[in-house]
Structure formats: C-alpha cells, structure tokens
PDB file of C-alpha atoms in Angstrom:
ATOM      1  CA  UNK A   1      17.416 -30.024   0.219  1.00  0.00           C
ATOM      2  CA  UNK A   2      18.406 -26.453  -0.678  1.00  0.00           C
ATOM      3  CA  UNK A   3      20.351 -24.460   1.883  1.00  0.00           C
ATOM      4  CA  UNK A   4      18.165 -21.471   2.802  1.00  0.00           C
ATOM      5  CA  UNK A   5      21.282 -19.324   3.169  1.00  0.00           C
ATOM      6  CA  UNK A   6      21.946 -19.875  -0.547  1.00  0.00           C
ATOM      7  CA  UNK A   7      18.510 -18.576  -1.563  1.00  0.00           C
ATOM      8  CA  UNK A   8      17.870 -14.894  -2.374  1.00  0.00           C
ATOM      9  CA  UNK A   9      17.583 -12.884   0.825  1.00  0.00           C
ATOM     10  CA  UNK A  10      18.390 -15.867   3.068  1.00  0.00           C
ATOM     11  CA  UNK A  11      14.831 -16.917   4.036  1.00  0.00           C
ATOM     12  CA  UNK A  12      14.506 -17.933   7.654  1.00  0.00           C
ATOM     13  CA  UNK A  13      12.518 -21.109   7.003  1.00  0.00           C
ATOM     14  CA  UNK A  14       8.888 -22.135   7.314  1.00  0.00           C
ATOM     15  CA  UNK A  15       6.270 -19.401   7.569  1.00  0.00           C
ATOM     16  CA  UNK A  16       4.697 -19.594  11.015  1.00  0.00           C
ATOM     17  CA  UNK A  17       2.751 -17.420  13.400  1.00  0.00           C
ATOM     18  CA  UNK A  18       4.951 -16.107  16.184  1.00  0.00           C
ATOM     19  CA  UNK A  19       7.767 -13.688  17.038  1.00  0.00           C
ATOM     20  CA  UNK A  20      10.039 -12.584  14.209  1.00  0.00           C
ATOM     21  CA  UNK A  21      12.134  -9.824  15.827  1.00  0.00           C
ATOM     22  CA  UNK A  22      12.232  -8.208  19.264  1.00  0.00           C
ATOM     23  CA  UNK A  23       9.319  -5.944  18.327  1.00  0.00           C
ATOM     24  CA  UNK A  24       7.349  -7.951  15.767  1.00  0.00           C
ATOM     25  CA  UNK A  25       5.026 -10.944  15.787  1.00  0.00           C
ATOM     26  CA  UNK A  26       3.428 -12.550  12.733  1.00  0.00           C
ATOM     27  CA  UNK A  27      -0.103 -13.926  12.651  1.00  0.00           C
ATOM     28  CA  UNK A  28      -0.466 -15.923   9.436  1.00  0.00           C
ATOM     29  CA  UNK A  29      -3.840 -15.580   7.721  1.00  0.00           C
ATOM     30  CA  UNK A  30      -5.545 -18.772   6.473  1.00  0.00           C
ATOM     31  CA  UNK A  31      -5.636 -17.653   2.825  1.00  0.00           C
ATOM     32  CA  UNK A  32      -2.865 -19.586   1.037  1.00  0.00           C
ATOM     33  CA  UNK A  33      -2.852 -19.549  -2.764  1.00  0.00           C
ATOM     34  CA  UNK A  34      -0.516 -19.296  -5.715  1.00  0.00           C
ATOM     35  CA  UNK A  35      -0.630 -15.507  -5.380  1.00  0.00           C
ATOM     36  CA  UNK A  36      -0.561 -15.218  -1.561  1.00  0.00           C
ATOM     37  CA  UNK A  37       1.980 -18.030  -0.986  1.00  0.00           C
ATOM     38  CA  UNK A  38       1.474 -19.386   2.563  1.00  0.00           C
ATOM     39  CA  UNK A  39      -1.094 -16.672   3.288  1.00  0.00           C
ATOM     40  CA  UNK A  40      -0.988 -13.026   4.330  1.00  0.00           C
ATOM     41  CA  UNK A  41       1.413 -12.093   7.115  1.00  0.00           C
ATOM     42  CA  UNK A  42      -0.381  -9.814   9.571  1.00  0.00           C
ATOM     43  CA  UNK A  43       2.263  -8.029  11.626  1.00  0.00           C
ATOM     44  CA  UNK A  44       1.932  -6.949  15.253  1.00  0.00           C
ATOM     45  CA  UNK A  45       4.556  -4.338  16.148  1.00  0.00           C
ATOM     46  CA  UNK A  46       5.178  -3.052  19.679  1.00  0.00           C
ATOM     47  CA  UNK A  47       7.879  -1.779  21.976  1.00  0.00           C
ATOM     48  CA  UNK A  48       8.761  -4.470  24.556  1.00  0.00           C
ATOM     49  CA  UNK A  49       7.616  -2.364  27.532  1.00  0.00           C
ATOM     50  CA  UNK A  50       4.534  -0.828  25.880  1.00  0.00           C
ATOM     51  CA  UNK A  51       0.886  -1.658  26.498  1.00  0.00           C
ATOM     52  CA  UNK A  52      -0.032  -0.583  22.928  1.00  0.00           C
ATOM     53  CA  UNK A  53       0.558  -2.421  19.651  1.00  0.00           C
ATOM     54  CA  UNK A  54       0.349  -1.420  16.000  1.00  0.00           C
ATOM     55  CA  UNK A  55      -1.143  -3.942  13.570  1.00  0.00           C
ATOM     56  CA  UNK A  56      -0.028  -3.848   9.936  1.00  0.00           C
ATOM     57  CA  UNK A  57      -2.269  -5.444   7.283  1.00  0.00           C
ATOM     58  CA  UNK A  58      -5.139  -7.148   9.140  1.00  0.00           C
ATOM     59  CA  UNK A  59      -5.612  -9.267   6.036  1.00  0.00           C
ATOM     60  CA  UNK A  60      -8.756 -10.761   4.494  1.00  0.00           C
ATOM     61  CA  UNK A  61     -12.256 -10.335   5.858  1.00  0.00           C
ATOM     62  CA  UNK A  62     -12.082 -13.439   8.045  1.00  0.00           C
ATOM     63  CA  UNK A  63     -13.417 -13.057  11.578  1.00  0.00           C
ATOM     64  CA  UNK A  64     -11.461 -16.062  12.842  1.00  0.00           C
ATOM     65  CA  UNK A  65      -8.203 -14.530  11.660  1.00  0.00           C
ATOM     66  CA  UNK A  66      -9.023 -11.026  12.865  1.00  0.00           C
ATOM     67  CA  UNK A  67      -9.898 -12.328  16.310  1.00  0.00           C
ATOM     68  CA  UNK A  68      -6.718 -14.417  16.345  1.00  0.00           C
ATOM     69  CA  UNK A  69      -4.729 -11.214  15.780  1.00  0.00           C
ATOM     70  CA  UNK A  70      -6.525  -9.504  18.661  1.00  0.00           C
ATOM     71  CA  UNK A  71      -5.966 -12.511  20.912  1.00  0.00           C
ATOM     72  CA  UNK A  72      -2.244 -12.521  20.072  1.00  0.00           C
ATOM     73  CA  UNK A  73      -2.039  -8.844  21.044  1.00  0.00           C
ATOM     74  CA  UNK A  74      -3.952  -9.427  24.278  1.00  0.00           C
ATOM     75  CA  UNK A  75      -1.803 -12.435  25.234  1.00  0.00           C
ATOM     76  CA  UNK A  76       1.176 -10.089  25.194  1.00  0.00           C
ATOM     77  CA  UNK A  77      -0.565  -7.843  27.723  1.00  0.00           C
ATOM     78  CA  UNK A  78      -1.324  -5.161  25.158  1.00  0.00           C
ATOM     79  CA  UNK A  79      -4.205  -3.707  23.198  1.00  0.00           C
ATOM     80  CA  UNK A  80      -4.316  -2.569  19.585  1.00  0.00           C
ATOM     81  CA  UNK A  81      -3.629   1.154  19.354  1.00  0.00           C
ATOM     82  CA  UNK A  82      -3.491   1.656  15.586  1.00  0.00           C
ATOM     83  CA  UNK A  83      -3.982  -0.203  12.301  1.00  0.00           C
ATOM     84  CA  UNK A  84      -1.791   0.464   9.247  1.00  0.00           C
ATOM     85  CA  UNK A  85      -2.022  -0.738   5.638  1.00  0.00           C
ATOM     86  CA  UNK A  86       0.861  -1.347   3.232  1.00  0.00           C
ATOM     87  CA  UNK A  87      -1.577  -1.150   0.293  1.00  0.00           C
ATOM     88  CA  UNK A  88      -5.176  -1.758  -0.622  1.00  0.00           C
ATOM     89  CA  UNK A  89      -5.245  -5.256  -2.124  1.00  0.00           C
ATOM     90  CA  UNK A  90      -7.996  -7.329  -0.463  1.00  0.00           C
ATOM     91  CA  UNK A  91      -5.671  -9.983   0.961  1.00  0.00           C
ATOM     92  CA  UNK A  92      -4.059  -7.205   3.030  1.00  0.00           C
ATOM     93  CA  UNK A  93      -6.825  -4.680   3.567  1.00  0.00           C
ATOM     94  CA  UNK A  94     -10.269  -6.220   3.141  1.00  0.00           C
ATOM     95  CA  UNK A  95     -10.556  -7.010   6.862  1.00  0.00           C
ATOM     96  CA  UNK A  96      -9.396  -3.572   8.018  1.00  0.00           C
ATOM     97  CA  UNK A  97     -12.866  -2.108   8.528  1.00  0.00           C
ATOM     98  CA  UNK A  98     -14.052  -5.066  10.568  1.00  0.00           C
ATOM     99  CA  UNK A  99     -10.774  -5.092  12.512  1.00  0.00           C
ATOM    100  CA  UNK A 100     -11.218  -1.411  13.331  1.00  0.00           C
ATOM    101  CA  UNK A 101     -14.741  -2.181  14.512  1.00  0.00           C
ATOM    102  CA  UNK A 102     -13.499  -4.989  16.776  1.00  0.00           C
ATOM    103  CA  UNK A 103     -10.616  -2.954  18.227  1.00  0.00           C
ATOM    104  CA  UNK A 104     -11.952   0.606  18.145  1.00  0.00           C
ATOM    105  CA  UNK A 105      -8.849   1.757  16.299  1.00  0.00           C
ATOM    106  CA  UNK A 106      -8.237   4.078  13.383  1.00  0.00           C
ATOM    107  CA  UNK A 107      -6.914   2.799  10.076  1.00  0.00           C
ATOM    108  CA  UNK A 108      -4.148   4.777   8.384  1.00  0.00           C
ATOM    109  CA  UNK A 109      -3.249   4.239   4.729  1.00  0.00           C
ATOM    110  CA  UNK A 110      -1.887   6.186   1.798  1.00  0.00           C
ATOM    111  CA  UNK A 111      -5.147   5.766  -0.133  1.00  0.00           C
ATOM    112  CA  UNK A 112      -7.799   8.012   1.434  1.00  0.00           C
ATOM    113  CA  UNK A 113     -10.515   5.507   0.470  1.00  0.00           C
ATOM    114  CA  UNK A 114      -9.001   2.953   2.844  1.00  0.00           C
ATOM    115  CA  UNK A 115      -8.657   5.221   5.887  1.00  0.00           C
ATOM    116  CA  UNK A 116     -10.870   5.201   8.953  1.00  0.00           C
ATOM    117  CA  UNK A 117     -10.143   8.443  10.749  1.00  0.00           C
ATOM    118  CA  UNK A 118      -8.638  11.771   9.777  1.00  0.00           C
ATOM    119  CA  UNK A 119      -4.982  10.777   9.399  1.00  0.00           C
ATOM    120  CA  UNK A 120      -3.410   9.224   6.340  1.00  0.00           C
ATOM    121  CA  UNK A 121       0.163   8.157   5.694  1.00  0.00           C
ATOM    122  CA  UNK A 122       2.846   9.918   3.684  1.00  0.00           C
ATOM    123  CA  UNK A 123       6.572   9.722   3.029  1.00  0.00           C
ATOM    124  CA  UNK A 124       8.537  10.819   6.054  1.00  0.00           C
ATOM    125  CA  UNK A 125       5.767  10.178   8.575  1.00  0.00           C
ATOM    126  CA  UNK A 126       6.897   8.527  11.802  1.00  0.00           C
ATOM    127  CA  UNK A 127       4.480   6.344  13.745  1.00  0.00           C
ATOM    128  CA  UNK A 128       5.067   6.722  17.482  1.00  0.00           C
ATOM    129  CA  UNK A 129       2.169   4.724  18.968  1.00  0.00           C
ATOM    130  CA  UNK A 130       3.255   3.089  22.212  1.00  0.00           C
ATOM    131  CA  UNK A 131       6.732   4.574  21.924  1.00  0.00           C
ATOM    132  CA  UNK A 132       7.492   2.996  18.555  1.00  0.00           C
ATOM    133  CA  UNK A 133       9.614   4.578  15.875  1.00  0.00           C
ATOM    134  CA  UNK A 134       8.122   3.256  12.671  1.00  0.00           C
ATOM    135  CA  UNK A 135       9.061   5.276   9.579  1.00  0.00           C
ATOM    136  CA  UNK A 136       6.855   5.413   6.488  1.00  0.00           C
ATOM    137  CA  UNK A 137       8.728   4.626   3.258  1.00  0.00           C
ATOM    138  CA  UNK A 138       6.957   5.177  -0.092  1.00  0.00           C
ATOM    139  CA  UNK A 139       7.339   2.113  -2.319  1.00  0.00           C
ATOM    140  CA  UNK A 140       4.969   2.544  -5.282  1.00  0.00           C
ATOM    141  CA  UNK A 141       5.216   0.090  -8.141  1.00  0.00           C
ATOM    142  CA  UNK A 142       3.411  -3.090  -7.114  1.00  0.00           C
ATOM    143  CA  UNK A 143       0.501  -0.682  -6.655  1.00  0.00           C
ATOM    144  CA  UNK A 144       0.442   3.100  -6.671  1.00  0.00           C
ATOM    145  CA  UNK A 145      -0.395   3.176  -2.947  1.00  0.00           C
ATOM    146  CA  UNK A 146       2.258   0.720  -1.734  1.00  0.00           C
ATOM    147  CA  UNK A 147       4.197   1.630   1.412  1.00  0.00           C
ATOM    148  CA  UNK A 148       6.873  -0.003   3.532  1.00  0.00           C
ATOM    149  CA  UNK A 149       7.550   0.596   7.222  1.00  0.00           C
ATOM    150  CA  UNK A 150      11.105   0.950   8.517  1.00  0.00           C
ATOM    151  CA  UNK A 151      11.630  -0.275  12.091  1.00  0.00           C
ATOM    152  CA  UNK A 152      15.090   1.081  12.973  1.00  0.00           C
ATOM    153  CA  UNK A 153      15.285  -0.494  16.432  1.00  0.00           C
ATOM    154  CA  UNK A 154      15.095  -3.975  14.895  1.00  0.00           C
ATOM    155  CA  UNK A 155      17.055  -3.055  11.755  1.00  0.00           C
ATOM    156  CA  UNK A 156      14.029  -4.300   9.846  1.00  0.00           C
ATOM    157  CA  UNK A 157      11.622  -3.199   7.133  1.00  0.00           C
ATOM    158  CA  UNK A 158       8.053  -4.385   6.616  1.00  0.00           C
ATOM    159  CA  UNK A 159       7.647  -4.500   2.849  1.00  0.00           C
ATOM    160  CA  UNK A 160       4.064  -5.570   2.115  1.00  0.00           C
ATOM    161  CA  UNK A 161       4.143  -6.983  -1.429  1.00  0.00           C
ATOM    162  CA  UNK A 162       7.086  -4.907  -2.671  1.00  0.00           C
ATOM    163  CA  UNK A 163       9.478  -7.672  -1.596  1.00  0.00           C
ATOM    164  CA  UNK A 164       8.123 -11.137  -0.838  1.00  0.00           C
ATOM    165  CA  UNK A 165       9.708 -13.847   1.236  1.00  0.00           C
ATOM    166  CA  UNK A 166       9.715 -16.182  -1.748  1.00  0.00           C
ATOM    167  CA  UNK A 167       9.582 -15.607  -5.495  1.00  0.00           C
ATOM    168  CA  UNK A 168       8.975 -12.177  -6.998  1.00  0.00           C
ATOM    169  CA  UNK A 169       6.070  -9.771  -6.976  1.00  0.00           C
ATOM    170  CA  UNK A 170       3.698  -8.558  -9.673  1.00  0.00           C
ATOM    171  CA  UNK A 171       3.768  -5.003 -10.978  1.00  0.00           C
ATOM    172  CA  UNK A 172      -0.012  -4.665 -11.133  1.00  0.00           C
ATOM    173  CA  UNK A 173      -0.434  -2.575 -14.308  1.00  0.00           C
ATOM    174  CA  UNK A 174      -1.979  -0.070 -14.884  1.00  0.00           C
ATOM    175  CA  UNK A 175      -2.051   0.982 -11.224  1.00  0.00           C
ATOM    176  CA  UNK A 176       1.475  -0.309 -10.717  1.00  0.00           C
ATOM    177  CA  UNK A 177       4.310   1.114 -12.818  1.00  0.00           C
ATOM    178  CA  UNK A 178       7.684  -0.498 -13.408  1.00  0.00           C
ATOM    179  CA  UNK A 179       9.712   2.713 -13.233  1.00  0.00           C
ATOM    180  CA  UNK A 180       8.205   3.469  -9.833  1.00  0.00           C
ATOM    181  CA  UNK A 181       8.876  -0.091  -8.718  1.00  0.00           C
ATOM    182  CA  UNK A 182      12.556   0.057  -9.675  1.00  0.00           C
ATOM    183  CA  UNK A 183      12.893   3.355  -7.802  1.00  0.00           C
ATOM    184  CA  UNK A 184      11.252   1.738  -4.765  1.00  0.00           C
ATOM    185  CA  UNK A 185      13.679  -1.168  -4.847  1.00  0.00           C
ATOM    186  CA  UNK A 186      16.587   1.271  -4.958  1.00  0.00           C
ATOM    187  CA  UNK A 187      15.062   3.111  -1.988  1.00  0.00           C
ATOM    188  CA  UNK A 188      14.939  -0.157  -0.050  1.00  0.00           C
ATOM    189  CA  UNK A 189      18.517  -0.924  -1.071  1.00  0.00           C
ATOM    190  CA  UNK A 190      19.516   2.423   0.440  1.00  0.00           C
ATOM    191  CA  UNK A 191      17.868   1.392   3.723  1.00  0.00           C
ATOM    192  CA  UNK A 192      20.014  -1.728   3.728  1.00  0.00           C
ATOM    193  CA  UNK A 193      23.265  -0.079   2.686  1.00  0.00           C
ATOM    194  CA  UNK A 194      22.992   3.281   4.451  1.00  0.00           C
ATOM    195  CA  UNK A 195      20.668   2.603   7.389  1.00  0.00           C
ATOM    196  CA  UNK A 196      21.733  -0.877   8.418  1.00  0.00           C
ATOM    197  CA  UNK A 197      18.495  -2.704   7.655  1.00  0.00           C
ATOM    198  CA  UNK A 198      19.121  -6.431   7.382  1.00  0.00           C
ATOM    199  CA  UNK A 199      15.725  -8.077   8.017  1.00  0.00           C
ATOM    200  CA  UNK A 200      12.791  -8.074   5.602  1.00  0.00           C
ATOM    201  CA  UNK A 201       9.370  -8.752   7.106  1.00  0.00           C
ATOM    202  CA  UNK A 202       7.285  -9.403   3.978  1.00  0.00           C
ATOM    203  CA  UNK A 203       3.559  -9.452   3.371  1.00  0.00           C
ATOM    204  CA  UNK A 204       3.806 -13.074   2.221  1.00  0.00           C
ATOM    205  CA  UNK A 205       6.399 -15.792   2.700  1.00  0.00           C
ATOM    206  CA  UNK A 206       9.226 -16.246   5.184  1.00  0.00           C
ATOM    207  CA  UNK A 207      11.275 -13.579   6.925  1.00  0.00           C
ATOM    208  CA  UNK A 208      14.443 -12.691   4.993  1.00  0.00           C
ATOM    209  CA  UNK A 209      17.712 -12.216   6.847  1.00  0.00           C
ATOM    210  CA  UNK A 210      19.612 -10.462   4.046  1.00  0.00           C
ATOM    211  CA  UNK A 211      17.729  -7.354   2.953  1.00  0.00           C
ATOM    212  CA  UNK A 212      20.409  -6.131   0.573  1.00  0.00           C
ATOM    213  CA  UNK A 213      20.705  -9.543  -1.042  1.00  0.00           C
ATOM    214  CA  UNK A 214      16.945  -9.679  -1.542  1.00  0.00           C
ATOM    215  CA  UNK A 215      16.854  -6.246  -3.177  1.00  0.00           C
ATOM    216  CA  UNK A 216      19.800  -7.016  -5.441  1.00  0.00           C
ATOM    217  CA  UNK A 217      18.070 -10.236  -6.533  1.00  0.00           C
ATOM    218  CA  UNK A 218      14.876  -8.332  -7.336  1.00  0.00           C
ATOM    219  CA  UNK A 219      16.729  -5.678  -9.328  1.00  0.00           C
ATOM    220  CA  UNK A 220      18.631  -8.328 -11.290  1.00  0.00           C
ATOM    221  CA  UNK A 221      15.429 -10.274 -11.922  1.00  0.00           C
ATOM    222  CA  UNK A 222      13.676  -7.182 -13.277  1.00  0.00           C
ATOM    223  CA  UNK A 223      16.612  -6.349 -15.565  1.00  0.00           C
ATOM    224  CA  UNK A 224      16.597  -9.934 -16.875  1.00  0.00           C
ATOM    225  CA  UNK A 225      12.839  -9.911 -17.501  1.00  0.00           C
ATOM    226  CA  UNK A 226      13.059  -6.563 -19.292  1.00  0.00           C
ATOM    227  CA  UNK A 227      15.737  -7.946 -21.590  1.00  0.00           C
ATOM    228  CA  UNK A 228      13.594 -11.020 -22.272  1.00  0.00           C
ATOM    229  CA  UNK A 229      10.537  -8.927 -23.078  1.00  0.00           C
ATOM    230  CA  UNK A 230      12.552  -6.665 -25.379  1.00  0.00           C
ATOM    231  CA  UNK A 231      13.923  -9.729 -27.185  1.00  0.00           C
ATOM    232  CA  UNK A 232      10.431 -11.213 -27.496  1.00  0.00           C
ATOM    233  CA  UNK A 233       9.102  -8.022 -29.074  1.00  0.00           C
ATOM    234  CA  UNK A 234      12.014  -7.917 -31.502  1.00  0.00           C
ATOM    235  CA  UNK A 235      11.165 -11.522 -32.437  1.00  0.00           C
ATOM    236  CA  UNK A 236       7.647 -10.439 -33.389  1.00  0.00           C
ATOM    237  CA  UNK A 237       5.640 -11.104 -30.242  1.00  0.00           C
ATOM    238  CA  UNK A 238       3.547  -7.936 -30.126  1.00  0.00           C
ATOM    239  CA  UNK A 239       0.630  -8.491 -27.769  1.00  0.00           C
ATOM    240  CA  UNK A 240       1.069  -8.866 -24.007  1.00  0.00           C
ATOM    241  CA  UNK A 241      -0.374 -12.380 -24.109  1.00  0.00           C
ATOM    242  CA  UNK A 242       2.069 -13.385 -26.865  1.00  0.00           C
ATOM    243  CA  UNK A 243       4.978 -12.002 -24.845  1.00  0.00           C
ATOM    244  CA  UNK A 244       3.822 -13.907 -21.756  1.00  0.00           C
ATOM    245  CA  UNK A 245       3.707 -17.163 -23.716  1.00  0.00           C
ATOM    246  CA  UNK A 246       7.242 -16.561 -24.991  1.00  0.00           C
ATOM    247  CA  UNK A 247       8.880 -15.237 -21.808  1.00  0.00           C
ATOM    248  CA  UNK A 248       6.971 -17.124 -19.102  1.00  0.00           C
ATOM    249  CA  UNK A 249       6.753 -20.504 -20.848  1.00  0.00           C
ATOM    250  CA  UNK A 250       8.342 -22.210 -17.827  1.00  0.00           C
ATOM    251  CA  UNK A 251       5.899 -20.627 -15.354  1.00  0.00           C
ATOM    252  CA  UNK A 252       2.689 -22.340 -14.214  1.00  0.00           C
ATOM    253  CA  UNK A 253      -0.020 -21.230 -16.650  1.00  0.00           C
ATOM    254  CA  UNK A 254      -2.336 -20.391 -13.729  1.00  0.00           C
ATOM    255  CA  UNK A 255       0.035 -17.482 -13.039  1.00  0.00           C
ATOM    256  CA  UNK A 256       0.006 -16.143 -16.607  1.00  0.00           C
ATOM    257  CA  UNK A 257      -2.795 -13.615 -15.978  1.00  0.00           C
ATOM    258  CA  UNK A 258      -0.691 -12.064 -13.205  1.00  0.00           C
ATOM    259  CA  UNK A 259       2.411 -12.275 -15.394  1.00  0.00           C
ATOM    260  CA  UNK A 260       0.534 -10.381 -18.114  1.00  0.00           C
ATOM    261  CA  UNK A 261       0.078  -7.446 -15.727  1.00  0.00           C
ATOM    262  CA  UNK A 262       3.838  -7.286 -15.251  1.00  0.00           C
ATOM    263  CA  UNK A 263       4.433  -7.664 -18.988  1.00  0.00           C
ATOM    264  CA  UNK A 264       2.108  -4.737 -19.692  1.00  0.00           C
ATOM    265  CA  UNK A 265       4.119  -2.691 -17.188  1.00  0.00           C
ATOM    266  CA  UNK A 266       7.364  -3.794 -18.838  1.00  0.00           C
ATOM    267  CA  UNK A 267       6.124  -2.929 -22.321  1.00  0.00           C
ATOM    268  CA  UNK A 268       5.023   0.485 -21.093  1.00  0.00           C
ATOM    269  CA  UNK A 269       8.454   1.057 -19.509  1.00  0.00           C
ATOM    270  CA  UNK A 270      10.354  -0.036 -22.628  1.00  0.00           C
ATOM    271  CA  UNK A 271       8.179   2.184 -24.826  1.00  0.00           C
ATOM    272  CA  UNK A 272       8.587   5.221 -22.574  1.00  0.00           C
ATOM    273  CA  UNK A 273      12.359   4.774 -22.615  1.00  0.00           C
ATOM    274  CA  UNK A 274      12.483   4.418 -26.420  1.00  0.00           C
ATOM    275  CA  UNK A 275      13.706   0.831 -26.295  1.00  0.00           C
ATOM    276  CA  UNK A 276      10.773  -0.492 -28.332  1.00  0.00           C
ATOM    277  CA  UNK A 277       8.200   1.197 -30.520  1.00  0.00           C
ATOM    278  CA  UNK A 278       4.665   1.454 -29.141  1.00  0.00           C
TER     279      UNK A 278
END
C-alpha cells in the first residue's frame, strides 16, 4: 500500500460525500469514468452560522444528484443562495440550469453563455453570499473559462479541473492553452506560498492537503512532458497522433484522444516559443 502522504499533494484518502473543511461539504456525483475519476465533486460552501449556502459545480444533468445536493444543503439548516461554475464542461455545468430551476438561484460563470442572471464572474470578484469571503481566481488553461475559488477562512482553494485530486489534467486544445495553464499554476502556487493556502478542493478526486506540493508536481510534470514532446518531434514524430504514440505509450489507449488535446497544446506552445518549427 502506498502512503498517501508520499503522493503528490498528500491526498486525504477515499473520495466520499461529506464535510471536507469547516465551510465545505462535497456531494459526489454518480458519473465515474476514466476522465472524471470517482465522479464530479459538487461543493457546498457556507459560513458555519449562515442560513445560505453557495453551490459550486452542480455537475451532470442528473435529477437524483441535483436533489441530493439540495437535500444536503437543507439538512444543514440552509438553503441554496447562489450557484457558481468553475468552467463549462458538461460534467461540471450541464445540470446548472435544472439546479437553478429547482433552487430558484442565479448561476454565475465566466462564460456569459452559462450564466442565469445578470452577474458574471471575473478576476478579483469576491462572493459574499451568506457572509462568505470567496475570491475568484482566473485559471485559464484547461479551458479558456476556467476559474478557481479561494476560501481564505479555510486556507483552501476550489480548483475545478485545473488541479485534480489524482493524476493530471488535460489542456483541452484549442480552447485550452498551455501557456495560460502554466501561468494559472504559478498563480495557484502564489496562493500557497504567499496567502497560506494548504488545502486543494478539486473538481475530481480526493482532497489534497499540500497545495504547494500539488502545484510543484504539476509544474514539473508539464516541464517533463514538454521535453518529451520536443524530443519526439526531433526524432521525426510530426503529427499529434504520432507524438501521442511515442510519448504516452505507457498510458491506457482509451485516454489517448484526451492526451492528443494536450499534445496539440504542447506543440503549439513549443512552436510559439521557437523551440520547434511549425
């Protein structure tokens, strides 16, 4: 058995529905897969003495799950006051419209197409529903509209798919861009180093207890993959699919289509920086 403390980010353990920090509760969606790991983590965030809760990423369009989220909020003596999205991928956002219908809440997101109501989300915004202080952190790269939410009172950050609880994330080219993603990781590292964040509450996988360690692992992983892709191109592997076969040979082939998205982003990055010829 591997010691969890020795793994990147120090994962807490099994992914379960229930409290994660003083102000957060996870409701795990029943949509496990190779891409979603154990399923989507839908986060309920609330001040301990508040009667309002914020829900982040209602998840897939699954009435059983959406009602389970509402029931978890109501069991705590609260009601849903606001719905937020980390990004627009269906496993996080497809159920948002139905959830808003069930709860009568607005949906705030960076992408205007995903919003229900007049307010969006932008860098520097602070969510104060129910007395919360939840700071919006731009983290483009996985997708162009990716956001994280900094919860200073719990020294935590909710990262969506920018940092996962297990494995690494896809830079979903062409919407996602590797340069943006690296900048986002450095922004999250600053939260850990300068703002005392130590807990990562990811969109998939277990809670991580070592935010800085998780970010450093991600940055090192990306540097390693870039070097591998550059070497593969120099060896004559020119198409994205050829590079995937060379670099990701030890990865389950069912994940190669997702890996190709990241490879396309890596090739674009290397070309833009003059490290390979387009």
